[in-house]
XYZ file of C-alpha atoms in Angstrom:
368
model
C 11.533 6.922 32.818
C 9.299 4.027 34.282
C 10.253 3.472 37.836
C 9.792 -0.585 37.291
C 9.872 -3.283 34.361
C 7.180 -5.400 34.546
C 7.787 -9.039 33.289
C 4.472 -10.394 31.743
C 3.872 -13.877 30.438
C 0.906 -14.651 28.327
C -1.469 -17.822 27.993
C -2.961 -18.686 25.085
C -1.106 -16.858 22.633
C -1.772 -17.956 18.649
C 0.449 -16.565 16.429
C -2.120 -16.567 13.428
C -4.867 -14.859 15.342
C -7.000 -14.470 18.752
C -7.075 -11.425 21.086
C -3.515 -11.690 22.743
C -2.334 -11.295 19.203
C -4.681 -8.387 18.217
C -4.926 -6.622 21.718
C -2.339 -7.365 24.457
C 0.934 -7.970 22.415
C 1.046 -4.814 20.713
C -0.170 -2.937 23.732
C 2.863 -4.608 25.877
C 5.160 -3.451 23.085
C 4.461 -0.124 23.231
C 4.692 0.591 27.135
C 8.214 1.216 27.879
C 7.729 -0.557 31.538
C 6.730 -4.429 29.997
C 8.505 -6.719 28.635
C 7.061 -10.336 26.961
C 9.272 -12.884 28.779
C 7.025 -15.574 27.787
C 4.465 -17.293 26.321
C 2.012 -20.916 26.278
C -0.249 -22.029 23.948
C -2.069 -25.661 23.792
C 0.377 -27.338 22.054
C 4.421 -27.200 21.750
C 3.912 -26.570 18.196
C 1.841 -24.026 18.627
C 4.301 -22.145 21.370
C 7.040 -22.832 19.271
C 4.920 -20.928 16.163
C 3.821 -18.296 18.534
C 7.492 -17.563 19.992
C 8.870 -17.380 16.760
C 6.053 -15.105 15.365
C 6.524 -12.910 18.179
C 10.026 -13.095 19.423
C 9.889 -14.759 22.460
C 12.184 -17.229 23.395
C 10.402 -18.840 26.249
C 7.401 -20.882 25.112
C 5.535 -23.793 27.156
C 2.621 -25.755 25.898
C 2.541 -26.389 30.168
C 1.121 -23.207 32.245
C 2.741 -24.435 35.088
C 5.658 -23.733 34.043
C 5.143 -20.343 32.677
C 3.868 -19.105 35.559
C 6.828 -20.366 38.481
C 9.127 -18.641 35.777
C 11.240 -16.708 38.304
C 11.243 -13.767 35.599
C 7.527 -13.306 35.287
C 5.821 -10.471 37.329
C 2.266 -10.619 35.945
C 0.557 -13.424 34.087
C -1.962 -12.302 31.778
C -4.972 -15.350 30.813
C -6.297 -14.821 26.996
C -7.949 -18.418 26.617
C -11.563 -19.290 26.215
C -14.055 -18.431 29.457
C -14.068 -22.098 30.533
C -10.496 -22.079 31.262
C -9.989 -19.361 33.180
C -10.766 -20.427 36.167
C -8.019 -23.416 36.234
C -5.141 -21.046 34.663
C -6.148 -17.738 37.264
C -5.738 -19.894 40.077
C -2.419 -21.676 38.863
C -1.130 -17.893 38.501
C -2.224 -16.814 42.126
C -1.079 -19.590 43.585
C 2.186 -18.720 42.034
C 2.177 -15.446 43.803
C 1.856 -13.675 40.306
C -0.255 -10.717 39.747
C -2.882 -11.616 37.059
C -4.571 -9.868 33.867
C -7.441 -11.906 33.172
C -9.437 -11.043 30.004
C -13.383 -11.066 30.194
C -15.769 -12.582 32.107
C -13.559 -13.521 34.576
C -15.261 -16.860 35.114
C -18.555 -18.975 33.654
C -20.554 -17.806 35.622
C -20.452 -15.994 39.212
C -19.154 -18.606 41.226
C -16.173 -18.844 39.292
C -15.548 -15.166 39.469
C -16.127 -14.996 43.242
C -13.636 -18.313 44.054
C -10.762 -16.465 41.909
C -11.516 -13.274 43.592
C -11.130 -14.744 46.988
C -7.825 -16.675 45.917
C -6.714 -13.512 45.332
C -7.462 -11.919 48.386
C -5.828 -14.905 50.206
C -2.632 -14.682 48.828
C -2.284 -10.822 48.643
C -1.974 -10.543 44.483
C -2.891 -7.631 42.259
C -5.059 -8.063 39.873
C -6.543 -6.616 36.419
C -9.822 -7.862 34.420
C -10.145 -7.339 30.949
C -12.879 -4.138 31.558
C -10.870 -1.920 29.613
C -13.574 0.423 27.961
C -13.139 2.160 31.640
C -10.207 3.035 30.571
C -11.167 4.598 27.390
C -10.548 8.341 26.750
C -14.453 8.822 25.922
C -15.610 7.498 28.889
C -13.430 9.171 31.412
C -14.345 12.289 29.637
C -17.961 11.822 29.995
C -17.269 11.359 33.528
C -15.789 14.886 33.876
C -18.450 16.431 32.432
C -20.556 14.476 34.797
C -18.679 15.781 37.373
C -18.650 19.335 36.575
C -22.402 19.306 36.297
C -22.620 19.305 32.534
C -26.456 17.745 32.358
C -27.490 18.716 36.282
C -28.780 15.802 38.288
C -29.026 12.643 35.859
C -32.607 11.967 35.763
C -31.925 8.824 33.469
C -29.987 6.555 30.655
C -30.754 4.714 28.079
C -28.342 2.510 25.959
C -29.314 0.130 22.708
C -26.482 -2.062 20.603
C -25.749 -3.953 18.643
C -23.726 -6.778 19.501
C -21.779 -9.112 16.330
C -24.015 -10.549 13.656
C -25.258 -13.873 14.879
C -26.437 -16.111 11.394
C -22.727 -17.426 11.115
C -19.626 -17.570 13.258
C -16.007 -18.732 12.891
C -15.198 -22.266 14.490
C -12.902 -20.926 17.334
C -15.885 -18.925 18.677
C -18.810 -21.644 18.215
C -17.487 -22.418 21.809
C -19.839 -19.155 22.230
C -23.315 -20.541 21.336
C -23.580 -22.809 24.228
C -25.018 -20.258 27.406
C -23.000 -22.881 29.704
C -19.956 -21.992 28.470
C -19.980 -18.675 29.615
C -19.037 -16.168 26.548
C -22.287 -14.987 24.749
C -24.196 -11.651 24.356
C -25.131 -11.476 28.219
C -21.875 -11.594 29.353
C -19.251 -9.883 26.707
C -21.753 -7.464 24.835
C -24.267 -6.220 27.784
C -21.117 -7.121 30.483
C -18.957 -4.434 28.426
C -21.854 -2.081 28.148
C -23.437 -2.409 31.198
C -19.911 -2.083 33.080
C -19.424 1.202 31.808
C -22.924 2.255 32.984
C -22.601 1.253 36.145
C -18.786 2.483 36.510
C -20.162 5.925 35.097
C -23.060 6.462 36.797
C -23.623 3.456 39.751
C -24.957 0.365 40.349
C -28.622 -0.983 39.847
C -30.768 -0.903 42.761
C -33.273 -3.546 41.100
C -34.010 -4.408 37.458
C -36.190 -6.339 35.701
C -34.878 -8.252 32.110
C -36.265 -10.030 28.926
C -33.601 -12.432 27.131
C -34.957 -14.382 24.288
C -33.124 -16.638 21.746
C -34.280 -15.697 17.870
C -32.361 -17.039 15.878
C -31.639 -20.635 17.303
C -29.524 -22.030 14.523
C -26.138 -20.549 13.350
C -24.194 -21.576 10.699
C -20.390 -22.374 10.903
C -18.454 -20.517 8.546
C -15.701 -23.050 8.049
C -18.079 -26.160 7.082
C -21.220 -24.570 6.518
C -22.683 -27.000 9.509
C -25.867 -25.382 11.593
C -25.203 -25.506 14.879
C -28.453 -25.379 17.558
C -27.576 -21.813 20.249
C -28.574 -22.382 23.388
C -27.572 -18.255 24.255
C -29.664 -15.519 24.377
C -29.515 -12.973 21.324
C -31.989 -10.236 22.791
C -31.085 -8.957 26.346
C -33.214 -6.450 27.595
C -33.250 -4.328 31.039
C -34.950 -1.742 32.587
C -34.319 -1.218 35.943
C -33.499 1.610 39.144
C -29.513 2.508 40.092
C -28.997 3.294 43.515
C -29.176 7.181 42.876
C -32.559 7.103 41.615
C -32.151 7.139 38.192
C -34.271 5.032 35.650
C -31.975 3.223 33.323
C -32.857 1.016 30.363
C -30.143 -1.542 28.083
C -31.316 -3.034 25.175
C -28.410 -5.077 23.080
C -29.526 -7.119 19.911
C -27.478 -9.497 17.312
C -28.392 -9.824 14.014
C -30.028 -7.674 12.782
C -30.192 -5.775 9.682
C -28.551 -2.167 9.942
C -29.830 -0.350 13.093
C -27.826 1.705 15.755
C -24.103 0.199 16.461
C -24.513 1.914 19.893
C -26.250 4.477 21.641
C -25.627 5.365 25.346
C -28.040 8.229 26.074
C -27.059 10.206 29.635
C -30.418 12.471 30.403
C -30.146 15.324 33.444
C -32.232 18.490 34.170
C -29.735 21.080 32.599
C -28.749 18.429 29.729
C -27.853 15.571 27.617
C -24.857 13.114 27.039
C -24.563 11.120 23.780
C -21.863 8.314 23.812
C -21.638 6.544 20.600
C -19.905 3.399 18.202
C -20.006 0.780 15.666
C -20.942 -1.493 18.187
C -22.207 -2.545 21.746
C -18.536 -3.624 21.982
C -17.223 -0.277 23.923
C -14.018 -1.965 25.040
C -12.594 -2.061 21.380
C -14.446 0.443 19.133
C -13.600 4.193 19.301
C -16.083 5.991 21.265
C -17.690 9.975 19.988
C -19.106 11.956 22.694
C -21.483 14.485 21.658
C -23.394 17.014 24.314
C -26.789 19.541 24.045
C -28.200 21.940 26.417
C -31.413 22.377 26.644
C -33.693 21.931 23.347
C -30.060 22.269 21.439
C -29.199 19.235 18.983
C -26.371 17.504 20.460
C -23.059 18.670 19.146
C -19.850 16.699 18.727
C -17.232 17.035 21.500
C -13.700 16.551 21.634
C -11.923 14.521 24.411
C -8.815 16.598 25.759
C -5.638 16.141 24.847
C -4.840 15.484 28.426
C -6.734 12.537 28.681
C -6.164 11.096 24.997
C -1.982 11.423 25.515
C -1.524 10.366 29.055
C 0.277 7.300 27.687
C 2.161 8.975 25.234
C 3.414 5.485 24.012
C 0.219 4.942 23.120
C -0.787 7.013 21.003
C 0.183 4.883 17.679
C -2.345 2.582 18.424
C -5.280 5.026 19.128
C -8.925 3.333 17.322
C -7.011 -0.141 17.346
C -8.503 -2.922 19.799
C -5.190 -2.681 21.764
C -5.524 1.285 22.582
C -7.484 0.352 25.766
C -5.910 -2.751 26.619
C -2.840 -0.904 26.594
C -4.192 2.059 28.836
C -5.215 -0.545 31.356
C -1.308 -1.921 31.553
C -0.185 1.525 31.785
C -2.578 2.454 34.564
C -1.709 -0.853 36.627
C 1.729 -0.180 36.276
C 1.821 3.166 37.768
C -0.852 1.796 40.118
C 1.965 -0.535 41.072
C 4.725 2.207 41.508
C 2.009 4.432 43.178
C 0.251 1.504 45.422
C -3.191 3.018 43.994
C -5.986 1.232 42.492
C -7.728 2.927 39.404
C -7.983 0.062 37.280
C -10.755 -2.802 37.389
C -9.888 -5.782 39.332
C -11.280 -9.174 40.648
C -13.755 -7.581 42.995
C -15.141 -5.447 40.385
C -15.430 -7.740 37.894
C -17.244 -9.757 40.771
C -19.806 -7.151 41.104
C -20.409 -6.654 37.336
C -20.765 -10.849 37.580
C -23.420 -10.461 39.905
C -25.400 -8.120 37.991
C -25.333 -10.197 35.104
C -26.819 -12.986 37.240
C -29.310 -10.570 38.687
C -30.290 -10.228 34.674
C -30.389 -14.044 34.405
C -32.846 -14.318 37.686
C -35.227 -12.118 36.085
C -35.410 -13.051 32.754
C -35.942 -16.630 34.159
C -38.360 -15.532 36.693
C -40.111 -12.544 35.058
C -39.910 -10.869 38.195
C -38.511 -7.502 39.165
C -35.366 -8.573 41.004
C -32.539 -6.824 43.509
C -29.511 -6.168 41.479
């Protein structure tokens, strides 16, 4: 039995769609040590829909009030980028412990001012990294471990991130690079963040972003809308063990490789694959060679697949990792441990993303 209940409340919940519905409700439902207490959205109608959609019986259009809810343990933030910083800092200054999707903020200086509210007042907290979670990955990192490929000599990882010609009207908010939420940040951040969890941090890197397809189409209206984000992000670049590592992540395109993460050492190879440079949400395949072998499909352990055994229902669903990320902070609660990503990671991976942006502005090799 769980050795605590964890009341959660969750802003900017939609009961017709959006990523609390798809990912972090029915991850909360199956862990036996969370319960929904509440829930805001932008408008009372639109609480009022959501509670009713999802059972909840405490809705607020105001966050302010969901999060000094005496009842509420951990606020979890599933709005758009802008507003994260404003509805993070309500929730620490509440004293609550925070799940905040990703990027944490727009841009690093966001992420590092919610990181240090949260050092100030002493709160746990979560960011949406999730794919570290992901059975795959903490697999490969076994085999890593047990010497599978020998020293890693490099990696290499190409993806494709959604198709770019036309997008819904909630995520237009996406073309504009100011806004915080493009390729750079959710596609490469995703990617990259398992790279670097996996195998370390960038020394120095050099990038190439480059818009190609400036005009996008709204799906609703059929307006073209001018992009002002990047839709090629490339890097090459040194992590701090030596290794030469290279990330190239595309949008549309026609076809091509969903994603490729190549792991290259002296005795062998890694091959971490999906339908997408979106590692977070799709399932991952792991497939290994020795020597001038072909690579051959592997299958992740049973001990690292079931450790949430509540889980298990929603295994290849965008709320399996999600869900594997409560279950870990919860026991890293009980436990006082730390496995899961928090604020100070998700500064780090923010910093490497800026790194990117200095180069590709620059055209200079740059410290990571």
């Amino acid at each position: 039995m769980p050795e605590s209940t964890l009341g959660v409340g969750i802003i900017g919940v939609s009961p017709a769609r959006g990523w609390a519905a798809t990912a972090h409700i029915p991850a909360l439902r199956a862990l036996p040590n969370y319960e929904i207490r509440a829930l805001s959205a932008h408008s009372a109608e639109s609480a009022r829909a959501a509670g009713e959609a999802f059972g909840v019986s405490a809705v607020f259009s105001d966050h302010e009030q969901l999060v000094t809810q005496p009842d509420i343990d951990m606020v979890a933030v599933t709005v758009k980028v802008p507003h994260h910083r404003e509805l993070v800092s309500a929730a620490l200054a509440a004293a609550k412990a925070v799940y905040c999707e990703w990027p944490l903020g727009r841009d690093l200086d966001d992420a590092r001012a919610m990181a240090a509210l949260a050092a100030e007042h002493g709160v746990r907290t979560v960011v949406g990294l999730q794919a570290r979670q992901a059975p795959a990955i903490e697999f490969v990192q076994e085999l890593l471990s047990d010497g599978y490929v020998g020293e890693v000599m490099s990696t290499t990882m190409v993806g494709l991130s959604v198709p770019g010609d036309v997008v819904g009207q909630p995520n237009a908010y996406m073309l504009d690079r100011t806004n915080g939420a493009n390729v750079l940040t959710i596609a490469v951040g995703h990617s990259l963040d398992i790279l670097n969890h996996v195998l370390g941090e960038f020394a120095d890197l050099s990038a190439v972003s480059d818009l190609r397809r400036p005009l996008i189409t709204i799906e609703e209206t059929g307006e073209q809308i001018t992009k002002t984000a990047a839709d090629q992000i490339a890097v090459i670049g040194t992590l701090t063990s030596g290794a030469a590592a290279s990330i190239h992540v595309r949008e549309a395109v026609a076809g091509g490789t969903g994603f490729l993460w190549e792991i290259n050492g002296t005795d062998g190879t890694l091959q971490i694959t999906a339908a997408a440079a979106q590692p977070q949400i799709f399932p991952l395949t792991v497939a290994a060679a020795k020597g001038g072998n072909e690579p051959a499909k592997l299958v992740v352990s049973a001990a690292l697949t079931q450790r949430w055994p509540a889980l298990i229902g929603l295994e290849g669903a965008p709320a399996y990792n999600v869900g594997r990320a409560y279950a870990a902070f919860a026991a890293d609660t009980d436990n006082v441990t730390q496995t899961v990503p928090d604020f100070a990671d998700a500064v780090r991976r923010h910093e490497v993303i800026a790194a990117i942006e200095r180069s590709a502005a620059s055209g200079e090799r740059v410290k990571a």
